[in-house]
PDB file of C-alpha atoms and ligand atoms in Angstrom:
ATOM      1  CA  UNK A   1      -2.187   9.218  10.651  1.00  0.00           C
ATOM      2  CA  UNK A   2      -3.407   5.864  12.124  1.00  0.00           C
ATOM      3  CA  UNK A   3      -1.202   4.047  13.688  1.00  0.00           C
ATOM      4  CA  UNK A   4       0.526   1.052  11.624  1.00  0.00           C
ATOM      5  CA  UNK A   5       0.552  -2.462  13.792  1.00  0.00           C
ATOM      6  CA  UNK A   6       3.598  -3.711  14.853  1.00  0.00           C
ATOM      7  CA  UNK A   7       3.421  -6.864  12.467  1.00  0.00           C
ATOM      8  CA  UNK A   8       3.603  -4.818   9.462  1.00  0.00           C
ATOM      9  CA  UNK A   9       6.627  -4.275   7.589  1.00  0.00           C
ATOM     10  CA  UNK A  10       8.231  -1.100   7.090  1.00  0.00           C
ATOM     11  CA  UNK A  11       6.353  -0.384   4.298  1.00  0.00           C
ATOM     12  CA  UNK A  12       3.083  -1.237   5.968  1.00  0.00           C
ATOM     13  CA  UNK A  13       2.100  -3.800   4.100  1.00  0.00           C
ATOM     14  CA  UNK A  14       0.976  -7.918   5.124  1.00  0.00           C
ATOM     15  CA  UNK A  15       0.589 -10.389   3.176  1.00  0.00           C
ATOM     16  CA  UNK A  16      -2.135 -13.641   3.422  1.00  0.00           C
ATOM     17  CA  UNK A  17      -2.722 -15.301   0.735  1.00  0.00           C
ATOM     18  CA  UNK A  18       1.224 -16.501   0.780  1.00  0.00           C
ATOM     19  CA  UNK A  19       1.551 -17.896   4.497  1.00  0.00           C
ATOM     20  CA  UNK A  20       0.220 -21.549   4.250  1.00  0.00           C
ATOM     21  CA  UNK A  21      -1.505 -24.191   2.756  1.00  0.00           C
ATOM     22  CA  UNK A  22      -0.128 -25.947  -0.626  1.00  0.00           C
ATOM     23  CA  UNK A  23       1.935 -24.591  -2.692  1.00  0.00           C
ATOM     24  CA  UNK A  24      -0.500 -23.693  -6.366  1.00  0.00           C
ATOM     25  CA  UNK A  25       0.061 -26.019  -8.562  1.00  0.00           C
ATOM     26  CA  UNK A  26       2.659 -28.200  -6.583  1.00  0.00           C
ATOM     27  CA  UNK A  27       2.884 -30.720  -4.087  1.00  0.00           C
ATOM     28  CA  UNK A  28       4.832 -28.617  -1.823  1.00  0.00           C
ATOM     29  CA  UNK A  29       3.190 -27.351   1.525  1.00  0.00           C
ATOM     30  CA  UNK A  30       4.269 -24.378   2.820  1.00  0.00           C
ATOM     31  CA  UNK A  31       5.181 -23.724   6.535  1.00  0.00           C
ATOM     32  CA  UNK A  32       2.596 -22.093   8.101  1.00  0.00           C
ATOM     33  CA  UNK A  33       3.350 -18.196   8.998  1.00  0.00           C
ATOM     34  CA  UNK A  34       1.324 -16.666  11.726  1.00  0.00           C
ATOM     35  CA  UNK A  35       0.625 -12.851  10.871  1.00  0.00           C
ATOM     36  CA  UNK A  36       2.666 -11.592  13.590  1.00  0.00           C
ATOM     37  CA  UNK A  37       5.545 -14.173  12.452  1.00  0.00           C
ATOM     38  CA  UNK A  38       5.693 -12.508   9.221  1.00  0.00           C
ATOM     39  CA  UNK A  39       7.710  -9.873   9.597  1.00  0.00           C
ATOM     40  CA  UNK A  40      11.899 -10.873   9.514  1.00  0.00           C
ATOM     41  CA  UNK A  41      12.024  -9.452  12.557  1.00  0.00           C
ATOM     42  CA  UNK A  42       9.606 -11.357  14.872  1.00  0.00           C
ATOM     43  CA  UNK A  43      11.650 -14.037  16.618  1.00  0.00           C
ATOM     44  CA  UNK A  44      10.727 -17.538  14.814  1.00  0.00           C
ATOM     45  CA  UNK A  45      13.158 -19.876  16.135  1.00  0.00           C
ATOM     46  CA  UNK A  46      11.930 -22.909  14.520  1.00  0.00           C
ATOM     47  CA  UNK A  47      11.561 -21.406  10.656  1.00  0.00           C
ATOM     48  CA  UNK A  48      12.973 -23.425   8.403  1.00  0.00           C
ATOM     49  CA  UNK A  49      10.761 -23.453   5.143  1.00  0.00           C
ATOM     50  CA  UNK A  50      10.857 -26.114   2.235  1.00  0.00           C
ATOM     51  CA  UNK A  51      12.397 -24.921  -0.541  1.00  0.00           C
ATOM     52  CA  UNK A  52      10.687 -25.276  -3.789  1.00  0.00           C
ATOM     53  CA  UNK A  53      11.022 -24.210  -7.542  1.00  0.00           C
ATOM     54  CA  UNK A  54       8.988 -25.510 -10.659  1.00  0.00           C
ATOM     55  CA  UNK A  55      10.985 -27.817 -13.055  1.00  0.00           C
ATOM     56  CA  UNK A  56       9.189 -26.076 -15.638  1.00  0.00           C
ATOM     57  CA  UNK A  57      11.745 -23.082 -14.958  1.00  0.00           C
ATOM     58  CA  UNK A  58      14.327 -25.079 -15.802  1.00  0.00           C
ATOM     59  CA  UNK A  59      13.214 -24.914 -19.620  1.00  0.00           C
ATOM     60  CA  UNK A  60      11.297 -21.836 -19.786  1.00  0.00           C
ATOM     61  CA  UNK A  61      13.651 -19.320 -21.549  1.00  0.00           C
ATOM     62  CA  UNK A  62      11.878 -16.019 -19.716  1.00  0.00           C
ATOM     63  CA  UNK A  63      13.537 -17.588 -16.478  1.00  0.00           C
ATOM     64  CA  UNK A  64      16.840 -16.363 -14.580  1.00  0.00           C
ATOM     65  CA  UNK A  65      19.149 -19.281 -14.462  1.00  0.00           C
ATOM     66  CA  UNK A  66      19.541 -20.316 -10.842  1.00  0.00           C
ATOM     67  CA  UNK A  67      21.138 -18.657  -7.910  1.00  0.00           C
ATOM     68  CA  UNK A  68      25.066 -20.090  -8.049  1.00  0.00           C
ATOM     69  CA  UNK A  69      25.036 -20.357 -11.697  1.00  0.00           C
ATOM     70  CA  UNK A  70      27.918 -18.750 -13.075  1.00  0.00           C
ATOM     71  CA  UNK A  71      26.910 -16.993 -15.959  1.00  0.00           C
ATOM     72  CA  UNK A  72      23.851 -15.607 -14.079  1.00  0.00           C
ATOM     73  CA  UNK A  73      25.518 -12.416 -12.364  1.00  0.00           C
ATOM     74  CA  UNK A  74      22.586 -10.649 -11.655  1.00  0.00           C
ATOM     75  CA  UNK A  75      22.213  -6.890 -10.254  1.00  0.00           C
ATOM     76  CA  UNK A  76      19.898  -6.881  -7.457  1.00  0.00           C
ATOM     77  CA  UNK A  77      18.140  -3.318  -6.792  1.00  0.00           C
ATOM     78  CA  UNK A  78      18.705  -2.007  -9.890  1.00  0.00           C
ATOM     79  CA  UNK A  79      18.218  -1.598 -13.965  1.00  0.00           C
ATOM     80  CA  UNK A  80      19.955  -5.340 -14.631  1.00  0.00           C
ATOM     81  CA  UNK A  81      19.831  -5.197 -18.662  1.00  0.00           C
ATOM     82  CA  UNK A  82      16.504  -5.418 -19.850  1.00  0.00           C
ATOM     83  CA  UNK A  83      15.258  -6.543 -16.381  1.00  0.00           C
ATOM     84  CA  UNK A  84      13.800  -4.585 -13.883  1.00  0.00           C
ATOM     85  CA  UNK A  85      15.178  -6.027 -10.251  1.00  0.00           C
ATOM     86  CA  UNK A  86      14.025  -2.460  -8.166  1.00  0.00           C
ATOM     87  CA  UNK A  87      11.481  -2.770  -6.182  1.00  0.00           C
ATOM     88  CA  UNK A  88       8.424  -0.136  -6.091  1.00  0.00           C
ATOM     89  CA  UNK A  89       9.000  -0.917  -2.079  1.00  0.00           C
ATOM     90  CA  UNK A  90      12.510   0.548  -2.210  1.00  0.00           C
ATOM     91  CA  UNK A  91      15.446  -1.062  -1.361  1.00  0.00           C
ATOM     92  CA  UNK A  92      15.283  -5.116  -0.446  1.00  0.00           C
ATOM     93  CA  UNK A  93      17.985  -7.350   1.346  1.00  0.00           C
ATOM     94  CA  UNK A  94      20.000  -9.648  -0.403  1.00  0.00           C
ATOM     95  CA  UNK A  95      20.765 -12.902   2.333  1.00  0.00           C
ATOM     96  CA  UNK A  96      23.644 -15.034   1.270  1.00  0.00           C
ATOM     97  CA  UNK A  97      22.776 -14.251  -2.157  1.00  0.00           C
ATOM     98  CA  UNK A  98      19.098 -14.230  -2.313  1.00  0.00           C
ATOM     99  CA  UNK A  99      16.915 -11.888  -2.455  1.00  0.00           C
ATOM    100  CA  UNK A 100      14.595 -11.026   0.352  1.00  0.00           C
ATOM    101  CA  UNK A 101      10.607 -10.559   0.147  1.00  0.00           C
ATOM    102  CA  UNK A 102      10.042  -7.228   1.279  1.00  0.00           C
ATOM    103  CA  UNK A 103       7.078  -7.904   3.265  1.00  0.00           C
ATOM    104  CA  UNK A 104       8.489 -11.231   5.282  1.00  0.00           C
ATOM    105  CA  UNK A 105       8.231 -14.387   5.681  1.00  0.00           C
ATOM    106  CA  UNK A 106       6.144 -17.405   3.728  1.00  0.00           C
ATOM    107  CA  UNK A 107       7.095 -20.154   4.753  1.00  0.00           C
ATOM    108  CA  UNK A 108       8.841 -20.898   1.470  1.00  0.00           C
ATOM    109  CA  UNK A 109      12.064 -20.741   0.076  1.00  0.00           C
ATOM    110  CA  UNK A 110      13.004 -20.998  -3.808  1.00  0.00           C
ATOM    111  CA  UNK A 111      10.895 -19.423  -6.642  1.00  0.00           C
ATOM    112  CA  UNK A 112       8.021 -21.184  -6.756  1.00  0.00           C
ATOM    113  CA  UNK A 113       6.361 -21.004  -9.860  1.00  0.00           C
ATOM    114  CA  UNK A 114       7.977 -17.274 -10.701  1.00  0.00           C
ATOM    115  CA  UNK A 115      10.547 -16.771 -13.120  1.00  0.00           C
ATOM    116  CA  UNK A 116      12.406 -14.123 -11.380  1.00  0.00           C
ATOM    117  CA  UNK A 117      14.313 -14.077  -8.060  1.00  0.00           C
ATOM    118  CA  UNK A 118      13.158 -10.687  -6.160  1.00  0.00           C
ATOM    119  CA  UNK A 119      10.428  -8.767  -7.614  1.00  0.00           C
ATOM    120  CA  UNK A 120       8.454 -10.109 -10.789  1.00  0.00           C
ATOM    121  CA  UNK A 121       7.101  -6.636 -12.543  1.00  0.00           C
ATOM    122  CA  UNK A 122       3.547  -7.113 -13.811  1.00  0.00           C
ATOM    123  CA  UNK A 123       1.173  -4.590 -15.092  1.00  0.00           C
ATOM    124  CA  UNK A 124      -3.043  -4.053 -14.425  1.00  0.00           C
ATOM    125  CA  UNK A 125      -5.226  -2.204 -16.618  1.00  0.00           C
ATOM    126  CA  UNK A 126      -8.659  -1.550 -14.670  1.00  0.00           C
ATOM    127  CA  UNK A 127     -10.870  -0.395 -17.354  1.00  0.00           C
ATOM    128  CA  UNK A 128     -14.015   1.066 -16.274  1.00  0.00           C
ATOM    129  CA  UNK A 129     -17.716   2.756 -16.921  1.00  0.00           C
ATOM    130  CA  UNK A 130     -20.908   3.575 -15.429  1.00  0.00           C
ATOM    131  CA  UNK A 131     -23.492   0.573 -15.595  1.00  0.00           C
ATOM    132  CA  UNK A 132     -26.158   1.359 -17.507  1.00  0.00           C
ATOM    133  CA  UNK A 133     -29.721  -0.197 -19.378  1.00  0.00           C
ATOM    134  CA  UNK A 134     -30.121  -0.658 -22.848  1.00  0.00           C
ATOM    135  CA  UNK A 135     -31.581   2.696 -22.932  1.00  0.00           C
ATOM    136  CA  UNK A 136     -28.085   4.355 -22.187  1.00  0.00           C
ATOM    137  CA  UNK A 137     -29.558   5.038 -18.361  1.00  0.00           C
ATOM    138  CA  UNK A 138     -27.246   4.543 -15.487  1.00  0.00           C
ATOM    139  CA  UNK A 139     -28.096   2.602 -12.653  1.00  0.00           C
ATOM    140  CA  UNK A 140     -27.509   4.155  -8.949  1.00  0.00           C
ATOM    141  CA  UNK A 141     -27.775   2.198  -5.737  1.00  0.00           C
ATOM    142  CA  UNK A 142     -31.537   3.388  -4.673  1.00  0.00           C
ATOM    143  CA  UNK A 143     -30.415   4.110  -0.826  1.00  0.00           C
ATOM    144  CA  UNK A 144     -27.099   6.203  -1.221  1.00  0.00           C
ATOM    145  CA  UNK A 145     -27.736   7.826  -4.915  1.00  0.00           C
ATOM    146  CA  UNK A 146     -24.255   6.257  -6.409  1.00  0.00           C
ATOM    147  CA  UNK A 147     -23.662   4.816  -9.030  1.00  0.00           C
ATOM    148  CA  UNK A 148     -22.551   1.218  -9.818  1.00  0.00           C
ATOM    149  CA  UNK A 149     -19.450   0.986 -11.679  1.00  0.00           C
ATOM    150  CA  UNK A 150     -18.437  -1.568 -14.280  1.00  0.00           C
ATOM    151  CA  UNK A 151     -14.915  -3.448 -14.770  1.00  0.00           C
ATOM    152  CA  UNK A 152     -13.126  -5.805 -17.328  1.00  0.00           C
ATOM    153  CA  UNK A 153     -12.241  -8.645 -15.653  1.00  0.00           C
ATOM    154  CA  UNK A 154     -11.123 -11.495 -16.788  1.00  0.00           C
ATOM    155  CA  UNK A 155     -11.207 -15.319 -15.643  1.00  0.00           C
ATOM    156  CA  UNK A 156      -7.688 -16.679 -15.257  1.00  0.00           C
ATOM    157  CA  UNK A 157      -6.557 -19.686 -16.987  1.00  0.00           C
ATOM    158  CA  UNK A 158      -4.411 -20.955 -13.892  1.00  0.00           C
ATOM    159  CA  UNK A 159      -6.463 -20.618 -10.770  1.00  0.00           C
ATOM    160  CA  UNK A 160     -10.285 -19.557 -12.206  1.00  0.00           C
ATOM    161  CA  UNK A 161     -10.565 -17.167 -10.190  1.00  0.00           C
ATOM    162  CA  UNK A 162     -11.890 -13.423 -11.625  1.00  0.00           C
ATOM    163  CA  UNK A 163      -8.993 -10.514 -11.586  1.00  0.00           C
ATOM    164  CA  UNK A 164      -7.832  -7.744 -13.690  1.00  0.00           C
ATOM    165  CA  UNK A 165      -6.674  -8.540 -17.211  1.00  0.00           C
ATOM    166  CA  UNK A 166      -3.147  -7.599 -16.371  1.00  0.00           C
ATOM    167  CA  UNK A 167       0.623  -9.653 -16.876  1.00  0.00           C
ATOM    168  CA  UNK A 168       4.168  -9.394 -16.507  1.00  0.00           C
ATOM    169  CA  UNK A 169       6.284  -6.839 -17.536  1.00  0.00           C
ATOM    170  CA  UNK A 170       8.329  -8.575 -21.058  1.00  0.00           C
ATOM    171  CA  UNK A 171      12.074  -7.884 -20.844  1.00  0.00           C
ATOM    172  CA  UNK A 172      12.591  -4.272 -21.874  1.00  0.00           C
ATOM    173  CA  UNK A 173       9.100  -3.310 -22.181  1.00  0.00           C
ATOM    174  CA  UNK A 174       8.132  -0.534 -20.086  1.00  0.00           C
ATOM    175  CA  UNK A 175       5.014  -1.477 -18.071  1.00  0.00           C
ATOM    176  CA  UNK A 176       2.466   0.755 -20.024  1.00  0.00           C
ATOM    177  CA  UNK A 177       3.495  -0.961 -23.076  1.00  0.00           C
ATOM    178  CA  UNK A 178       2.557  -4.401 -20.896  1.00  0.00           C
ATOM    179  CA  UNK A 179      -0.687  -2.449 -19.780  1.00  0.00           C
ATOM    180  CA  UNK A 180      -1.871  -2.300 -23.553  1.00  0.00           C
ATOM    181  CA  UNK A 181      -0.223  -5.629 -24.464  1.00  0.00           C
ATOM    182  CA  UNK A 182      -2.357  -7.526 -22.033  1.00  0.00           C
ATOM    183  CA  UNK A 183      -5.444  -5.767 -22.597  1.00  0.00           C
ATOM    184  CA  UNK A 184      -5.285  -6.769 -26.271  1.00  0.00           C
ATOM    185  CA  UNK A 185      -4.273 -10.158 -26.105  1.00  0.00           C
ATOM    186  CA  UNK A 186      -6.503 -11.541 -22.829  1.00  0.00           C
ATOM    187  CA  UNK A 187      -9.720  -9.216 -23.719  1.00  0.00           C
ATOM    188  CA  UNK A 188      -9.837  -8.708 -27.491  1.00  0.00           C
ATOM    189  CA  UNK A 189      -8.465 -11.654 -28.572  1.00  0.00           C
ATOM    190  CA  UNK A 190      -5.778  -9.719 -30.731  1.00  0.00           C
ATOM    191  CA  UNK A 191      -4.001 -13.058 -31.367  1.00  0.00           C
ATOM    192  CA  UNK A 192      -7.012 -14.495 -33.429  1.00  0.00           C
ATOM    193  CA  UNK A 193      -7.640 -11.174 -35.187  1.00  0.00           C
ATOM    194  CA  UNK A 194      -7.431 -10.071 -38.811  1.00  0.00           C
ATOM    195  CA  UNK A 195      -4.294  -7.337 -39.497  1.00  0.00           C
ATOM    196  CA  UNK A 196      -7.175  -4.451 -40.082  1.00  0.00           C
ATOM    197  CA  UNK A 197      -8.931  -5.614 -37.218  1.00  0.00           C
ATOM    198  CA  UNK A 198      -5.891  -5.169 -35.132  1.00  0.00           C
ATOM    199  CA  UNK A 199      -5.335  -2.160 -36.276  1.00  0.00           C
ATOM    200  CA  UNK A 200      -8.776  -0.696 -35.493  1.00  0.00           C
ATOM    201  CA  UNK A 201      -8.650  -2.144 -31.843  1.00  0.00           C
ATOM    202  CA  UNK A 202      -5.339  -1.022 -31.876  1.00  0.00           C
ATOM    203  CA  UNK A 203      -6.078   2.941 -32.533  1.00  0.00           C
ATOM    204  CA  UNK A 204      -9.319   2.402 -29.453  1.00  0.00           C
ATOM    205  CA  UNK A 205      -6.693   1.118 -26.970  1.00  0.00           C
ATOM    206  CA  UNK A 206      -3.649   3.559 -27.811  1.00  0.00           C
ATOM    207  CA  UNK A 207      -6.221   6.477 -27.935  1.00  0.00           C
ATOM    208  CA  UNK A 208      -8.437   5.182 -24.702  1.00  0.00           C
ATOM    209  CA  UNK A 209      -4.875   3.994 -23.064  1.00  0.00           C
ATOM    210  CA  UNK A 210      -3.259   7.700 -23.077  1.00  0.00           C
ATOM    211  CA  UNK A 211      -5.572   9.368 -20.073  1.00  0.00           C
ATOM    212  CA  UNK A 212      -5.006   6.828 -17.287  1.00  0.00           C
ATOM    213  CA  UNK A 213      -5.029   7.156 -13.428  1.00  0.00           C
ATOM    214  CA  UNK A 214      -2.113   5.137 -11.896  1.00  0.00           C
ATOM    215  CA  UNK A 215      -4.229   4.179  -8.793  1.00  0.00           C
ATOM    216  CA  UNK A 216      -1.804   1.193  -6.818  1.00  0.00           C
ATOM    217  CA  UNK A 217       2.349   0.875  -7.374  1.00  0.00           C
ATOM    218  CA  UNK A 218       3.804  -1.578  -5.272  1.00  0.00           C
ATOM    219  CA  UNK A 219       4.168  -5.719  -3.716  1.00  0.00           C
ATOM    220  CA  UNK A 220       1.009  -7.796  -4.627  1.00  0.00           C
ATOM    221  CA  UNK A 221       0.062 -10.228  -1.542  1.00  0.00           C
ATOM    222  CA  UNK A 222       0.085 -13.369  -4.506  1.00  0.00           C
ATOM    223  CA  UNK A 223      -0.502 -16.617  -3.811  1.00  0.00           C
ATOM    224  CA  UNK A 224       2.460 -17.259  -5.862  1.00  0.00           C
ATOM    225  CA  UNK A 225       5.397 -15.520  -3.668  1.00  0.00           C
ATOM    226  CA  UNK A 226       8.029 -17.067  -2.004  1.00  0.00           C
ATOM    227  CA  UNK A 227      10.559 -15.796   0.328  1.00  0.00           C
ATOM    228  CA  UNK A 228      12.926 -15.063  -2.432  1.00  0.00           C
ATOM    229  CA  UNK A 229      10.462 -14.100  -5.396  1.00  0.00           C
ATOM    230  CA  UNK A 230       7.020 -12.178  -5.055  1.00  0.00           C
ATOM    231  CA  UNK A 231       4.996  -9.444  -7.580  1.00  0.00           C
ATOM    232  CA  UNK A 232       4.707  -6.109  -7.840  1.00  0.00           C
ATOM    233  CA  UNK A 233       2.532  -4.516  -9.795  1.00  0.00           C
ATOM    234  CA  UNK A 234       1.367  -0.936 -11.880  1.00  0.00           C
ATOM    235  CA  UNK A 235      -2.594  -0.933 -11.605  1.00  0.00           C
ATOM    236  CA  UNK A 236      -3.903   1.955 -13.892  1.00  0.00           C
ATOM    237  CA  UNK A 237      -7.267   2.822 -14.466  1.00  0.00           C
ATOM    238  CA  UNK A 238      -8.871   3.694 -17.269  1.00  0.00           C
ATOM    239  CA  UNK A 239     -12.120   5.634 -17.196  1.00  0.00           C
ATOM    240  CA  UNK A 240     -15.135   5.604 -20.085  1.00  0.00           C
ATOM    241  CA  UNK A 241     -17.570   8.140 -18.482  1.00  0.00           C
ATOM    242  CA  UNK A 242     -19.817   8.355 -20.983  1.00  0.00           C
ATOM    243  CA  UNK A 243     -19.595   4.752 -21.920  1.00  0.00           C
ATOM    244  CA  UNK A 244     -19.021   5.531 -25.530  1.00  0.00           C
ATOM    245  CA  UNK A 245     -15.826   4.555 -25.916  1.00  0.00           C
ATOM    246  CA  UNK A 246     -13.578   1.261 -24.607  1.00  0.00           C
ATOM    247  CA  UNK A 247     -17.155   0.812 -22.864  1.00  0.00           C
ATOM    248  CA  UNK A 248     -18.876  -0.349 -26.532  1.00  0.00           C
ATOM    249  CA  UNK A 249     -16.053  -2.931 -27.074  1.00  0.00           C
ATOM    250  CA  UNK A 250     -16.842  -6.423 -27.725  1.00  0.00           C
ATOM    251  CA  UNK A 251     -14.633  -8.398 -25.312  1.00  0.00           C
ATOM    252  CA  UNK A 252     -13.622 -12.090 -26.604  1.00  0.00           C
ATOM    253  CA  UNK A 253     -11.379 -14.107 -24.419  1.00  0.00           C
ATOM    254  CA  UNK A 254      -7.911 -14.322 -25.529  1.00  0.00           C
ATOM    255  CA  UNK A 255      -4.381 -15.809 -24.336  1.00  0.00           C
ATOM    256  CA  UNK A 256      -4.378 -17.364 -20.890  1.00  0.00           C
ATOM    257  CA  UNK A 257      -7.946 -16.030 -20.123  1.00  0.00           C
ATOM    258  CA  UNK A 258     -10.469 -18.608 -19.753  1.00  0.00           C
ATOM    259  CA  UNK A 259     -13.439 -16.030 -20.028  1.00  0.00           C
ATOM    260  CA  UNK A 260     -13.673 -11.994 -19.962  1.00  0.00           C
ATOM    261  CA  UNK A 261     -16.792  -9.660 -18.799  1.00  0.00           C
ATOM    262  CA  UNK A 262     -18.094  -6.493 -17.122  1.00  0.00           C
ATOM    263  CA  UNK A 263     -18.378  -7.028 -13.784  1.00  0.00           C
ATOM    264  CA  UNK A 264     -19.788  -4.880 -11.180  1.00  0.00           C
ATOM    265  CA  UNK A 265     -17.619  -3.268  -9.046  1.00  0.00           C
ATOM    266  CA  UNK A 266     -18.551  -4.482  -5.487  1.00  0.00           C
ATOM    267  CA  UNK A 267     -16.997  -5.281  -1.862  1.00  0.00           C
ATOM    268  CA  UNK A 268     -18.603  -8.623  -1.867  1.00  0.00           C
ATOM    269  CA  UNK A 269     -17.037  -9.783  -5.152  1.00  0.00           C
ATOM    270  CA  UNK A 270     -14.569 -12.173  -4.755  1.00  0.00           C
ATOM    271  CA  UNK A 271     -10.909 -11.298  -6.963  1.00  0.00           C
ATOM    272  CA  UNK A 272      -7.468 -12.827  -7.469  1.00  0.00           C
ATOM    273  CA  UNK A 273      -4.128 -11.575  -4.862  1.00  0.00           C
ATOM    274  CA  UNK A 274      -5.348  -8.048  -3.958  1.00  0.00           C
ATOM    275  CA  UNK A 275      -7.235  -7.239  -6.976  1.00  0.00           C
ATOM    276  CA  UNK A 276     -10.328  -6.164  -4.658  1.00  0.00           C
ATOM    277  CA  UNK A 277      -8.446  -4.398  -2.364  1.00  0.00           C
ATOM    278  CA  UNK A 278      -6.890  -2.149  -5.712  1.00  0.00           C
ATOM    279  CA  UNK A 279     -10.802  -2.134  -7.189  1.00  0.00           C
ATOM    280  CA  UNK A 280     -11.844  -0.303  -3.950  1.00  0.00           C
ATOM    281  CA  UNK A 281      -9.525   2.575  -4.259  1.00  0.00           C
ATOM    282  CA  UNK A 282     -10.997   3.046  -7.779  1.00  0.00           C
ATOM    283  CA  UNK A 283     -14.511   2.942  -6.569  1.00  0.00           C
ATOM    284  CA  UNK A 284     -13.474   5.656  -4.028  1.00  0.00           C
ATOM    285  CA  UNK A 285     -12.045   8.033  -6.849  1.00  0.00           C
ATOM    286  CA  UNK A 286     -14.620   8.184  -8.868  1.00  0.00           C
ATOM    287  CA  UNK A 287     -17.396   8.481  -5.852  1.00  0.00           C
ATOM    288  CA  UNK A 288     -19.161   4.992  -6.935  1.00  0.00           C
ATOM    289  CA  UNK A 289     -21.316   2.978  -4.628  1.00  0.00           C
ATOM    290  CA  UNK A 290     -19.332   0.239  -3.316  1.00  0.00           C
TER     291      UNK A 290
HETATM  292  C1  BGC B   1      -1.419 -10.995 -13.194  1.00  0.00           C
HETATM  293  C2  BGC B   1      -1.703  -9.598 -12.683  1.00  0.00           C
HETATM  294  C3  BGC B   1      -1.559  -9.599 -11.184  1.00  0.00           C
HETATM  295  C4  BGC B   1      -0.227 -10.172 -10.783  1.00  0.00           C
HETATM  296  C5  BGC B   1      -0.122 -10.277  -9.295  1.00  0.00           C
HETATM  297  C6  BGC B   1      -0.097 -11.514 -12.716  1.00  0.00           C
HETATM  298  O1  BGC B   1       0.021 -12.869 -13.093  1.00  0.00           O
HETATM  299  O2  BGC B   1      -1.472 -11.046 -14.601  1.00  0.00           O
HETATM  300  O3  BGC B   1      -3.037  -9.259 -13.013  1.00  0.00           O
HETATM  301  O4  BGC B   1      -1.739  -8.315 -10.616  1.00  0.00           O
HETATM  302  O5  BGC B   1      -0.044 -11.461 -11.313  1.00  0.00           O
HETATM  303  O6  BGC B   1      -1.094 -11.100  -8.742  1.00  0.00           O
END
């Protein structure tokens, strides 16, 4: 086994895209975090992060109430009602009543944006097939012999950037359900669609859905995360092999997609968080060129 640097946390994992710069979608900067400062445990005398949480949390009724609140009694680390607080990264700290990011620091405090202290469950469906012509042929990269494989991705609403068509885990819904959900509404449009038309998209996903790979489980390095709130995610894949299936659909942009497409699966393509990162372990299982 290679040997895990010393910054890492204990469950090997860093995070970048969470240490500085602004805030998304706020005016608050965050304190800059040097990689090796990111783990608790690396002295940082002088840390002392803004704390910041979107007013818009204050209405939104998916949101926990705020820390100190009486009737918010939450249960950290476990099954809390219909909300999932574990972590996939086992156990986190709770610091005078907050939760902890399990990966370290970020030079924020608060929730940011996210409407759950600790870990906000979402879910990924990576939905694949071979590329191919018109003629049904598939393409393979001419110097290694492998073949190119396609994704859905979608365009998000928030940031533009291109990323799985995935989304938080609803309250009680168990994160295959979410899988589907999100699928539907952000790459078939399910919201605009007809009740039979539902139903026959409906039948391709729950049949297509049932043979899936689970290929990531764990914290998502987000731009979003905060010292006290941060994403986890269930990335499954979905294979069409002969491209006959999920790989004839239509795709129409739906809910808080801005646009939705096969993409080719690639190291140089540019994805949301650590979407690439999760793309390359796909690209790996099923021997594609990368
Ligand atoms: C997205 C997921 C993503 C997660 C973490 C969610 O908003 O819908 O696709 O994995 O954030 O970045």
């Amino acid at each position: 086994m290679s040997k895990v640097p010393s910054f890492l946390s204990a469950s090997g994992k860093i995070h970048r895209n969470c240490i500085s710069g602004v805030y998304p979608a706020s005016k608050t900067e965050r304190q800059t975090v040097s990689e090796e400062k990111v783990k608790w445990n690396s002295p940082f005398p002088d840390y002392n992060p803004p704390n910041y949480t979107s007013d818009k949390l204050k209405k939104a009724p998916y949101a926990d109430p705020e820390i100190g609140d009486k009737e918010f009694q939450p249960r950290w680390n476990a099954q809390d009602g219909l909300i999932n607080r574990k972590s996939h990264e086992g156990d986190y700290l709770v610091v005078d009543e907050y939760p902890q990011n399990p990966v370290g620091r970020t030079g924020l405090r608060g929730r940011g944006k996210l409407g759950r202290w600790g870990p906000n469950h979402a879910g990924d469906p990576i939905v694949t097939r071979w590329k191919s012509d018109k003629h049904g042929t598939t393409h393979s990269d001419s110097q290694r012999g492998k073949r190119i494989l396609q994704f859905v991705s979608i365009q998000r609403g928030d940031s533009g950037e291109w990323a799985f068509p995935g989304g938080m885990v609803d309250p009680g819904e168990n994160v295959e359900e979410t899988i589907r959900r999100e699928f539907k509404e952000e790459c078939m449009d399910s919201e605009q669609l007809t009740e039979d038309e539902k139903s026959t998209n409906k039948n391709l996903v729950e049949q297509f859905f049932k043979n899936g790979h689970e290929v990531y489980r764990g914290y998502v390095d987000d731009p979003r995360n905060t010292d006290n709130a941060w994403i986890e995610t269930v990335a499954v894949n979905y294979h069409d092999e002969t491209g006959s299936n999920l790989g004839t659909l239509t795709l129409k942009a739906g809910s808080d997609a801005k646009n939705v497409q096969w993409k080719d699966a690639t190291a140089d393509l540019k994805l949301h968080a650590n979407h690439s990162e999760i793309l390359q372990k796909v690209v790996e299982r099923l021997g594609a060129q990368w």
